[in-house]
Coordinates of C-alpha atoms in Angstrom, one line a residue:
X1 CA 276.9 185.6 167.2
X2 CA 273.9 184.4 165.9
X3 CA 272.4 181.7 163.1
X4 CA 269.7 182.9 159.9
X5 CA 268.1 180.8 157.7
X6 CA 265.9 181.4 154.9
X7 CA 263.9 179.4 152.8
X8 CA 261.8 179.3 149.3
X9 CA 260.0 176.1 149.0
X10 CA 256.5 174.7 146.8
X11 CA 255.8 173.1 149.9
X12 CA 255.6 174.2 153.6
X13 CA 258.6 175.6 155.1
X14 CA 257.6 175.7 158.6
X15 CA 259.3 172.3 159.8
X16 CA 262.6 172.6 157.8
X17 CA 262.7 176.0 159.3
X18 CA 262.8 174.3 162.5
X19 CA 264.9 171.7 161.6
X20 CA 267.8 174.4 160.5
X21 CA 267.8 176.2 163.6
X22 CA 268.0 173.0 165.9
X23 CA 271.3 172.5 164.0
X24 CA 272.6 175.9 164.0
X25 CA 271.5 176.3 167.6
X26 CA 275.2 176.3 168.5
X27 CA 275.5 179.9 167.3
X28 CA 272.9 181.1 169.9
X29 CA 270.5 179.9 172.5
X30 CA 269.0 183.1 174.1
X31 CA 266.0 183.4 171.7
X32 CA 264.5 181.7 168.3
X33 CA 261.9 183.2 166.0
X34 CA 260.2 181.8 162.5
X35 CA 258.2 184.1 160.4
X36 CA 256.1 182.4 157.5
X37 CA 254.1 184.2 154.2
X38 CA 250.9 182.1 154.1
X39 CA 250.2 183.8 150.7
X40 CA 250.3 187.4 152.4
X41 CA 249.6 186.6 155.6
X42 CA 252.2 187.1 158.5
X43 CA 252.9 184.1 160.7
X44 CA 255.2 184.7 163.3
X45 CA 256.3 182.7 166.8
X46 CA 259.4 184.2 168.6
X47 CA 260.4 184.2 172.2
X48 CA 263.7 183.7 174.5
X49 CA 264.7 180.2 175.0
X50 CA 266.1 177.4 173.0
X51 CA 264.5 176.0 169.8
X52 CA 262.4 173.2 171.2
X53 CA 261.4 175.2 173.7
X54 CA 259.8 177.9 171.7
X55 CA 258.1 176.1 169.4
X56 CA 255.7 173.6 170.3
X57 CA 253.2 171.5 167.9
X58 CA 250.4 174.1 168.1
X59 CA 252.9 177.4 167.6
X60 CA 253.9 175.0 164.1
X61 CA 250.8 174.3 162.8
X62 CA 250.8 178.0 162.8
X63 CA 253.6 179.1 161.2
X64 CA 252.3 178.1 157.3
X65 CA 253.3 179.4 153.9
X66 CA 256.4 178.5 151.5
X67 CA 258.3 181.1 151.7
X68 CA 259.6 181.9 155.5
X69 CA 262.5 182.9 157.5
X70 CA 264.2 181.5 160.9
X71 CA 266.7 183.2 163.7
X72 CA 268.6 182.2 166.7
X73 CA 270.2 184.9 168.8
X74 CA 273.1 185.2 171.0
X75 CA 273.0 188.5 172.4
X76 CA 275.8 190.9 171.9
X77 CA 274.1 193.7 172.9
X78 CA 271.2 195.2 174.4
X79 CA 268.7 192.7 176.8
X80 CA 267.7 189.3 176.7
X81 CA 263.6 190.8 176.6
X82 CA 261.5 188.7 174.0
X83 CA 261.2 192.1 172.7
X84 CA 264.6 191.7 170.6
X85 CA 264.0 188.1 169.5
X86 CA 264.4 188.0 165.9
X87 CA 263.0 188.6 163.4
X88 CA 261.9 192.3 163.2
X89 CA 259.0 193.1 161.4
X90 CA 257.9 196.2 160.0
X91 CA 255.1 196.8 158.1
X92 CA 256.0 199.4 155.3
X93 CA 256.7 198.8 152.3
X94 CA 255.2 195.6 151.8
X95 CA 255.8 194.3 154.5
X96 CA 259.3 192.8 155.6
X97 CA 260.6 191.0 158.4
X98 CA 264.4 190.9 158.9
X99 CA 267.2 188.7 160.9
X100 CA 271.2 189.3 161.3
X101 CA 274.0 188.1 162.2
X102 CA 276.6 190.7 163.7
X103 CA 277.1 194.1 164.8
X104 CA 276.7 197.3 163.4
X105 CA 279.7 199.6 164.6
X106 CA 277.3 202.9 163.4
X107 CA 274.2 201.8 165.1
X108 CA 273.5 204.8 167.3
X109 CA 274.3 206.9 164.5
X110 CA 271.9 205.6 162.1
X111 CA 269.3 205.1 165.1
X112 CA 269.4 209.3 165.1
X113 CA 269.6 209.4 161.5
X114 CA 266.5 207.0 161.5
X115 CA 264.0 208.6 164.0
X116 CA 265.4 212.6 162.7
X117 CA 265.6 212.4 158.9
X118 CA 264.0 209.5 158.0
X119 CA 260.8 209.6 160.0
X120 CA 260.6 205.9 161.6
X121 CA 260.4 204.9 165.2
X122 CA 262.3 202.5 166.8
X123 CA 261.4 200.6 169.3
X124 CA 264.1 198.5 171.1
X125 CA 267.6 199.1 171.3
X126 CA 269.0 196.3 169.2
X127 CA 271.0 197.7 165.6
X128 CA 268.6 195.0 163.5
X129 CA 265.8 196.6 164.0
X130 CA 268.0 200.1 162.8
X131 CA 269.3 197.6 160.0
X132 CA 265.4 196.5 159.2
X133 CA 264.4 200.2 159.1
X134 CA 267.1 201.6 156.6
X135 CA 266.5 198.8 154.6
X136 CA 262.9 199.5 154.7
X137 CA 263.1 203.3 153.9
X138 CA 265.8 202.6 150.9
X139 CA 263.4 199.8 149.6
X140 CA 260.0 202.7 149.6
X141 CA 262.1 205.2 148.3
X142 CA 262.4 203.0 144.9
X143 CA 260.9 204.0 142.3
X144 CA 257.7 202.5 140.5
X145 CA 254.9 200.8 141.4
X146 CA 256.2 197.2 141.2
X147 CA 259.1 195.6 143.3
X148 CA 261.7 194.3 140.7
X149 CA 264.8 192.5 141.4
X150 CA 266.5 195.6 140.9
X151 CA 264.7 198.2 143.0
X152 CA 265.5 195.3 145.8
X153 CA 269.3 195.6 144.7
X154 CA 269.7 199.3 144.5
X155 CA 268.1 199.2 148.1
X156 CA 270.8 196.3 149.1
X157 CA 273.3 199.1 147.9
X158 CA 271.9 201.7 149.6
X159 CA 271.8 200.0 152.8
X160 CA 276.0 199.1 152.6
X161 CA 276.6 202.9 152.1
X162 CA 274.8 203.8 155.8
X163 CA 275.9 200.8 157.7
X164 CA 279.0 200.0 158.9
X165 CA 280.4 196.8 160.2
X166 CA 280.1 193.4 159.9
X167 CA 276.5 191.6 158.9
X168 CA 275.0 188.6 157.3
X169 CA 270.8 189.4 156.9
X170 CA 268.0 187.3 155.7
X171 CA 265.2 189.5 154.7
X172 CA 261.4 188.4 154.1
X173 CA 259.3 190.8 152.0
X174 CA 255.8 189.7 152.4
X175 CA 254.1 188.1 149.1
X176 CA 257.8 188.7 147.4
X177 CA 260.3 186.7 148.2
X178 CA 263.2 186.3 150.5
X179 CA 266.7 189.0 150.2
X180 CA 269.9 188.1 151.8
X181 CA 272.8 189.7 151.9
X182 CA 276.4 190.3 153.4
X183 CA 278.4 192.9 154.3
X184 CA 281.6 194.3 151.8
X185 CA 283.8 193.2 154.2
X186 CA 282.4 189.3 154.0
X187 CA 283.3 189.3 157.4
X188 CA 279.9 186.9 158.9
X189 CA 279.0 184.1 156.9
X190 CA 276.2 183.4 154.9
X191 CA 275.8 180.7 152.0
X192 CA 273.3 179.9 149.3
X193 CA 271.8 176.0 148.8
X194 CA 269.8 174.5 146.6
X195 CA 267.2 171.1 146.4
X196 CA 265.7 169.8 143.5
X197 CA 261.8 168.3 144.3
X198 CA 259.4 166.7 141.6
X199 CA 257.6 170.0 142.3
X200 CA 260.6 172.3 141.0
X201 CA 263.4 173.9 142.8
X202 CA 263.7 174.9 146.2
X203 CA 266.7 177.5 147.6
X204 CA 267.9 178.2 151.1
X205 CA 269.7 180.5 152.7
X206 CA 271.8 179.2 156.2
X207 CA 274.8 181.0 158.3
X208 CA 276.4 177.6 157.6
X209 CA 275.9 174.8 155.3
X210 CA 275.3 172.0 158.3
X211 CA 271.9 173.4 158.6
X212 CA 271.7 172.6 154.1
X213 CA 273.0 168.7 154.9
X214 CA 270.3 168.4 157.8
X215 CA 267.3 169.2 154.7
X216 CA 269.3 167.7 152.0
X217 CA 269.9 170.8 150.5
X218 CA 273.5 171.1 148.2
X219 CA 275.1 174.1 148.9
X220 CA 276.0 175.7 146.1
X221 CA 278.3 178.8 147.1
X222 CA 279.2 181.1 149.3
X223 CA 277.1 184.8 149.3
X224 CA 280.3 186.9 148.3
X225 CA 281.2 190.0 150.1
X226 CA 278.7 193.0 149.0
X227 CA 276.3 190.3 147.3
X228 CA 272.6 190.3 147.4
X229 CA 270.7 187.4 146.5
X230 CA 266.8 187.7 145.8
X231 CA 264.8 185.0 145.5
X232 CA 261.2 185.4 144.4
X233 CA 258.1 183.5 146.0
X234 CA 257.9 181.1 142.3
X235 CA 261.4 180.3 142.8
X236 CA 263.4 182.3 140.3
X237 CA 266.8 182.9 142.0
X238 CA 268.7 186.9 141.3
X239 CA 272.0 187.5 142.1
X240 CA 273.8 191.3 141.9
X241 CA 277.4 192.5 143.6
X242 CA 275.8 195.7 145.4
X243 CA 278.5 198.2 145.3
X244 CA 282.5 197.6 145.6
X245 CA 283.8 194.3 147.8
X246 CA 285.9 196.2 150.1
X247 CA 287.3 192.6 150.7
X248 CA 287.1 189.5 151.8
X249 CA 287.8 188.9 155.1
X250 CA 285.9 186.5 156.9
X251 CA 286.0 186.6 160.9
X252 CA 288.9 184.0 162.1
X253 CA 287.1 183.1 165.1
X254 CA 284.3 181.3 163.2
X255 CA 286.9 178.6 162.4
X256 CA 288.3 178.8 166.0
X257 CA 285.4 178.5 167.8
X258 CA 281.6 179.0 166.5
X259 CA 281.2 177.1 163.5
X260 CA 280.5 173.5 163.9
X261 CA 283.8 171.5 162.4
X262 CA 281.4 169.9 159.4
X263 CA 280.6 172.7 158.1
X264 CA 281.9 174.6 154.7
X265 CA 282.6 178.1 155.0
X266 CA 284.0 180.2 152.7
X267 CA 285.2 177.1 150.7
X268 CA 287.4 176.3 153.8
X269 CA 286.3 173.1 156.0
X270 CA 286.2 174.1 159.4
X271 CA 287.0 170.4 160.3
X272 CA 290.5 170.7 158.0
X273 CA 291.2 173.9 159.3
X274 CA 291.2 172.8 163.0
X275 CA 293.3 169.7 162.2
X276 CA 296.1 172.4 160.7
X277 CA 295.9 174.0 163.8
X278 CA 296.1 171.2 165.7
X279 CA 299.4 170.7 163.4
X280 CA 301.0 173.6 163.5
X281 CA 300.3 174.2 167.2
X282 CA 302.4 171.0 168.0
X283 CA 305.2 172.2 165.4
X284 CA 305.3 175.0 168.0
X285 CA 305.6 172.8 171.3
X286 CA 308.2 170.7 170.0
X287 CA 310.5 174.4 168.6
X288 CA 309.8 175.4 172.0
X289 CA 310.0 171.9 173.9
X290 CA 311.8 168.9 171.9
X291 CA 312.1 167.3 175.2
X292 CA 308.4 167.8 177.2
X293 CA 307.9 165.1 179.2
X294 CA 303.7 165.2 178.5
X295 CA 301.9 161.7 178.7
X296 CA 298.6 162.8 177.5
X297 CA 297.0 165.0 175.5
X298 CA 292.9 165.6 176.8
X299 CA 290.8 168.2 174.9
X300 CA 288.6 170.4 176.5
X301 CA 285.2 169.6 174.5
X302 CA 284.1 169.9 171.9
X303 CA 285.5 172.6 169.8
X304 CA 289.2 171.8 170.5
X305 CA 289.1 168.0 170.4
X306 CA 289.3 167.9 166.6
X307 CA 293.1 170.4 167.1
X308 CA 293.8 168.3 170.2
X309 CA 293.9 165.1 168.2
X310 CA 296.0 166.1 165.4
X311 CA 298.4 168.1 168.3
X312 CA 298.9 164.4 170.1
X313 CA 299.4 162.8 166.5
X314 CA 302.2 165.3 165.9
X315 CA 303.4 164.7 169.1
X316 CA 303.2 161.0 169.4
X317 CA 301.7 160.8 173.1
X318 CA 298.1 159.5 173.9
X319 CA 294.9 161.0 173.4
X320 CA 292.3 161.0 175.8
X321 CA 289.1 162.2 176.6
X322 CA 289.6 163.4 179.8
X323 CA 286.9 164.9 180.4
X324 CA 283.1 164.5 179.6
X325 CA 280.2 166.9 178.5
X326 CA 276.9 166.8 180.0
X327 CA 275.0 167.7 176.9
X328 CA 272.6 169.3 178.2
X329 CA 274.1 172.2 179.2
X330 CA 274.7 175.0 176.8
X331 CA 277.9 176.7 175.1
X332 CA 279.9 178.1 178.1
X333 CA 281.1 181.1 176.0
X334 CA 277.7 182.4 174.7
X335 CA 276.3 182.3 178.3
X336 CA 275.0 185.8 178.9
X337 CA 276.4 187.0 181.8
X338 CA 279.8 185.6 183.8
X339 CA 278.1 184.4 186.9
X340 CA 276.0 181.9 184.8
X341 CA 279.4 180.7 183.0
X342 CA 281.2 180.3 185.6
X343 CA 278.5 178.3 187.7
X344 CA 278.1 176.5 184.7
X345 CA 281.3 175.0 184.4
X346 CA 281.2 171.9 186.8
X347 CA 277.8 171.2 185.9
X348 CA 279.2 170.8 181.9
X349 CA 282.5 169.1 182.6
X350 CA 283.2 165.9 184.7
X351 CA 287.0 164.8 184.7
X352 CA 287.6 161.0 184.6
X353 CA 290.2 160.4 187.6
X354 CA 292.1 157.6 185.8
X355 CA 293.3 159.3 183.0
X356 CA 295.2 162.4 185.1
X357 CA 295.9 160.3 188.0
X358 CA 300.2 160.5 188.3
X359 CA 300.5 162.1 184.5
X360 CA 301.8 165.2 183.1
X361 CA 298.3 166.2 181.2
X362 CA 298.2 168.8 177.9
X363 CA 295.1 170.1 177.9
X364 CA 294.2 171.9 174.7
X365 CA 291.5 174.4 173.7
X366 CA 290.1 176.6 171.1
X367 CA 291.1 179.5 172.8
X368 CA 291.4 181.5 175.9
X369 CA 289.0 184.6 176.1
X370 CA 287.7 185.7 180.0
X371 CA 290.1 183.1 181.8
X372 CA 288.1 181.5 184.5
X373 CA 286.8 178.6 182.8
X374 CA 290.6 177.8 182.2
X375 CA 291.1 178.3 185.9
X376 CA 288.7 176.2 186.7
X377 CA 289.2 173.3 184.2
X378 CA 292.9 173.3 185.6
X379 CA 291.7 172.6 189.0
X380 CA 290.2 169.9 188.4
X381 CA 292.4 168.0 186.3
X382 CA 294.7 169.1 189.4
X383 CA 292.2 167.6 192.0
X384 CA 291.7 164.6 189.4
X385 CA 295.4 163.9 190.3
X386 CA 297.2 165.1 187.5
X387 CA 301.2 165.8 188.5
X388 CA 302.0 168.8 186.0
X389 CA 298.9 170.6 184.0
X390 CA 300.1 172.2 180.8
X391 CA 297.5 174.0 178.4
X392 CA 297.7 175.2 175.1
X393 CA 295.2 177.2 173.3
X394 CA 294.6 176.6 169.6
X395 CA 294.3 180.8 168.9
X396 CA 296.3 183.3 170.2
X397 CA 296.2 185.4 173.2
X398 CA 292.9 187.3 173.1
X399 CA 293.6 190.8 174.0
X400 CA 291.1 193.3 171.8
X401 CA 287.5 193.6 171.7
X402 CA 285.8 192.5 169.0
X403 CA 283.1 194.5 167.5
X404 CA 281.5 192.9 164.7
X405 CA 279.2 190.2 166.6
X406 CA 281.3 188.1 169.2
X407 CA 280.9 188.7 172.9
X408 CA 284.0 189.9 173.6
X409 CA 283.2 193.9 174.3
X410 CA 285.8 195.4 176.8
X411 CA 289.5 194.6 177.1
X412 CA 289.2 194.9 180.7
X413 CA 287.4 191.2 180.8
X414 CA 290.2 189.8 178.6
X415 CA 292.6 188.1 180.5
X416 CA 295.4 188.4 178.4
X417 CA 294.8 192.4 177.4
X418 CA 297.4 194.2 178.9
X419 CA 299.4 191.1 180.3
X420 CA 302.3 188.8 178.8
X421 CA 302.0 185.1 178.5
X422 CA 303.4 184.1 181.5
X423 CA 301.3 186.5 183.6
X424 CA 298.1 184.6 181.6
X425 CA 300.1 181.1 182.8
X426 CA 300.1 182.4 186.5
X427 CA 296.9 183.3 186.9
X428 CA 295.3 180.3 185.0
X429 CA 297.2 178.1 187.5
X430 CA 299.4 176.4 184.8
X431 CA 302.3 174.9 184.8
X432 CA 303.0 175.7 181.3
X433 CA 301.0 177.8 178.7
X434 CA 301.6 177.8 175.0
X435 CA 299.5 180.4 172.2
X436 CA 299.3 179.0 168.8
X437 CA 301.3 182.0 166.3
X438 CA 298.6 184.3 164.7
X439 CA 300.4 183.5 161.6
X440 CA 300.4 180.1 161.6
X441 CA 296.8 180.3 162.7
X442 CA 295.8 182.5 159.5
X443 CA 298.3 179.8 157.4
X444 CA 296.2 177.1 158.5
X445 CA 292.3 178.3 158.0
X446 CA 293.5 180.1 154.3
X447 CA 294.6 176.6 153.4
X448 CA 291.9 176.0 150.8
X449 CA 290.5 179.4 149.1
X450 CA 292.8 182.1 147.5
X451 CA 289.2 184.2 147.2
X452 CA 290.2 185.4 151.0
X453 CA 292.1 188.2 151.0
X454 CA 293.0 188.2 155.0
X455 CA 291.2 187.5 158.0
X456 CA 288.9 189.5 160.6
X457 CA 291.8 188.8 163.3
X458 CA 291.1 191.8 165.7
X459 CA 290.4 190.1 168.6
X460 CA 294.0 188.6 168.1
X461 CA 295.8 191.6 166.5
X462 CA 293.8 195.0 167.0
X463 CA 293.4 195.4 163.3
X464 CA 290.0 196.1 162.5
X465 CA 289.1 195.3 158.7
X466 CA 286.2 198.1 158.7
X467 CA 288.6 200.9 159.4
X468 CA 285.9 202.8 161.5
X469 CA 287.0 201.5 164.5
X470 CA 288.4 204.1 167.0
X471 CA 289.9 203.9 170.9
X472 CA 286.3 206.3 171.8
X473 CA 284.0 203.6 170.4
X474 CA 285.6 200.6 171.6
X475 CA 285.2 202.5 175.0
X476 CA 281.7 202.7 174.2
X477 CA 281.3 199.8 173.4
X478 CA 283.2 198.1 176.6
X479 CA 280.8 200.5 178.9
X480 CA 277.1 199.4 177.1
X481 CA 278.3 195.6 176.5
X482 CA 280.6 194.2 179.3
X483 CA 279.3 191.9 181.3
X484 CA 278.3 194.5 184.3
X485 CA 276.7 196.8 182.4
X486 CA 274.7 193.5 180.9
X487 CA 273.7 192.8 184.5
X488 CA 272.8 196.1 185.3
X489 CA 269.9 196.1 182.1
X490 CA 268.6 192.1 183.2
X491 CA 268.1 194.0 186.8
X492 CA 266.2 196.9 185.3
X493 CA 264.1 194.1 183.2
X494 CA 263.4 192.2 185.6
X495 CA 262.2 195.2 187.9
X496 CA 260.2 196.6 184.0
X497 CA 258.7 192.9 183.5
X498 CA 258.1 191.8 187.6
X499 CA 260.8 189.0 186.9
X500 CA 261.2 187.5 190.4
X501 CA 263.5 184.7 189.8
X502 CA 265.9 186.9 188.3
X503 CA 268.9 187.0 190.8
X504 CA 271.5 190.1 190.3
X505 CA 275.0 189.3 190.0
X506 CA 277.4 191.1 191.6
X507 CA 279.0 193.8 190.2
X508 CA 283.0 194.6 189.5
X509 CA 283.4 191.3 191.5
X510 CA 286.8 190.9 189.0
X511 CA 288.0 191.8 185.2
X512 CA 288.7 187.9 184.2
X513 CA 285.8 186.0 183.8
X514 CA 285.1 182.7 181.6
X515 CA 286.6 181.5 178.3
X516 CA 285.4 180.6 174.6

């Protein structure tokens, strides 16, 4: 998963750019990059590391121009090398840099197609940069000498005919304007904002509309599935459905896990959404349970304490927080790599004795995806004295990969893949495990827009919305992205680059390994 922002201004962009990311930096914190149009001239800073650590004041007072573009990356695939930080820049026709969100599930295809028909080298690995190139080529085979809003649309079109998957893409085109678009599916998120200044109107692009409240931006819609939206260096805003919406079906997990709770997606309020599951997950403990004998309800933070509130509401026993977050360290889930997320857990979470001590503790999260953060986080509400530990996850079991931009690549590092839910209860170290119903999950994030057809729920139920998917690329897939072969490419870099610190992790050391 990762976070785009775009941004035509009349004044410079360079610190609002900045701004966005440091709010979206949730959605990735393995690399940041902010390319500028200083009235045709290039500006670009990019390198691994979080937001504040890759720019600094003199890397800004670079960065000028009005129109620009900004990217924080959470890899899925490929290496954590500076050499993917986004964006990609290429410099024919005109000139265009290019960020996304997602995954391509045809990127190897269109890598051949790329270097064999179409005549372009590719330098890294990474299916933005094949994304940047086919957009590229479509965009110079346009015809005419001037770049109109259409020739920008029919290369939009072009582009969702070749790729496959799911993708939300910010596109600079150098003294131009900026293009975004999303794929026909809708299935990664991407919305459109708008600010009025005494100098005119000013438009952004954002993966999520926190990033439009941080800069006073209103958002004004959601970029439908299939859509393009190009808006020119003056300001003038062009809109165009770019072939047939094969859908729209936004990914689940967003509302599970990724997005931040105040944000809008899709028209659906990811803080609302969590409270219904929060509801209907402790409809489910009382069918099963009318007569648990819990005495507190603790979140694990901070994506489940919004659902953990509303479950000990429902359920009329305290609310706690049991444990606390050291701030400073990052998102367990989009560590890459499961030795870093599992050494990371102690040094995120601290439990507060007095509030297990003696008590039957419900601890709730979003969800349940490698198991060992679970494992952990039991342990030590067990060492904190808790008498019985039950947990309840506000998704379903996780057994699929998904393919369309969240780190979840082979079923074999799914703990519940291939196992029932008492199996996942055992080797968690609960004493009582309870799923939240896929249906009641999809009940309570449709809540607010009949625009959404269905849900991207594969992780959950298998079903990919694409239709491309097949049992020989999701082994594919599992063999170039788990979390071994991830290990085995940061060993080779660091033996490419000289890295010395880098220590190798040890492979095949176990199948079940951290949790979203």
């Amino acid at each position: 998963m990762c976070a785009i922002v775009g941004i035509v201004s009349r004044r410079p962009v360079n610190q609002a750019i900045y701004d966005a990311l440091t709010v979206l930096q949730h959605r990735g914190q393995d690399a940041a990059g902010i390319t500028t149009d200083d009235e045709g001239t290039l500006c670009v800073r990019k390198s691994n590391g979080l937001v504040r650590d890759v720019f600094q004041q003199r890397h800004m007072t670079r960065l000028r121009g009005t129109v620009g573009i900004g990217h924080v990356r959470y890899p899925t695939a490929g290496w954590s090398g500076s050499d993917e930080a986004q964006p990609f820049y290429v410099n024919s026709p005109y000139g265009i840099c290019l960020g996304h969100n997602g995954n391509l599930t045809n990127t190897a295809e269109l890598q051949a197609m790329l270097v064999r028909q179409d005549k372009r080298h590719l330098n890294t690995g990474s299916d933005t940069e094949a994304l940047l190139n086919v957009f590229a080529h479509e965009l110079q085979n346009q015809p005419g000498a001037e770049l109109t809003p259409d020739a920008v649309f029919q290369a939009v079109e072009a582009v969702h005919k070749r790729c496959r998957g799911g993708y939300a893409v910010v596109a600079m085109i150098i003294g131009h304007g900026i293009v975004a678009f999303r794929d026909p599916h809708g299935i990664r998120p991407i919305a459109l904002g708008r600010r009025e200044s005494p100098d005119g109107i000013e438009h952004m692009v954002a993966s999520e509309s926190v990033a439009m409240d941080a800069l006073g931006f209103e958002l004004e819609r959601d970029i439908l599935p299939g859509e393009a939206v190009f808006i020119q260096s003056d300001g003038r805003l062009h809109s165009k459905q770019c072939g047939p919406r094969r859908g729209y079906t936004p990914c689940v997990f967003e509302f599970v896990y990724f997005a931040r709770p105040d944000s809008i997606i899709d028209r659906v309020s990811v803080y609302k959404s969590r409270l219904r599951m929060g509801e209907r997950l402790a409809d489910k403990i009382l069918r099963e349970s009318d007569s648990h004998d819990i005495d507190v309800v603790i979140p694990i933070p901070d994506s489940s304490s919004t659902s953990a509130l509303e479950v000990a509401h429902h359920l009329d026993v305290k609310y706690r927080e049991g444990f606390i977050k050291n701030r400073y360290i990052g998102r367990t889930f989009i560590m890459p790599g499961r030795e870093m997320r599992e050494r990371s857990v102690r040094r995120k979470l601290n439990a507060i004795d007095l509030e297990f001590r003696g008590k039957n503790v419900l601890l709730v999260d979003d969800s349940i995806v490698r198991g060992t953060t679970s494992q952990k986080i039991i342990e030590m509400a067990r060492e904190a004295g808790a008498k019985k530990v039950y947990f309840a996850s506000a998704s379903p079991p996780v057994r699929y990969p998904n393919v369309y931009g969240i780190d979840m690549p082979a079923a074999d590092e799914l703990i519940a893949s291939g196992r029932t839910e008492d199996e996942v209860c055992k080797l968690i170290g609960a004493d009582w495990l309870i799923y939240q119903d896929l249906g009641d999950l999809i009940q309570a994030v449709r809540y607010d827009n009949g625009d959404i057809t269905n849900f991207d729920t594969s992780c959950f139920s298998g079903e990919y919305v694409t239709g491309d998917v097949t049992s020989e690329y999701l082994g594919y897939v599992g063999r170039e992205r788990s979390d071994d072969a991830k290990t085995r490419r940061e060993a080779l870099r660091a033996v490419l680059e000289g890295d010395d610190d880098f220590e190798s992790a040890e492979a095949g050391s176990g199948s079940a390994a951290g949790v979203a």
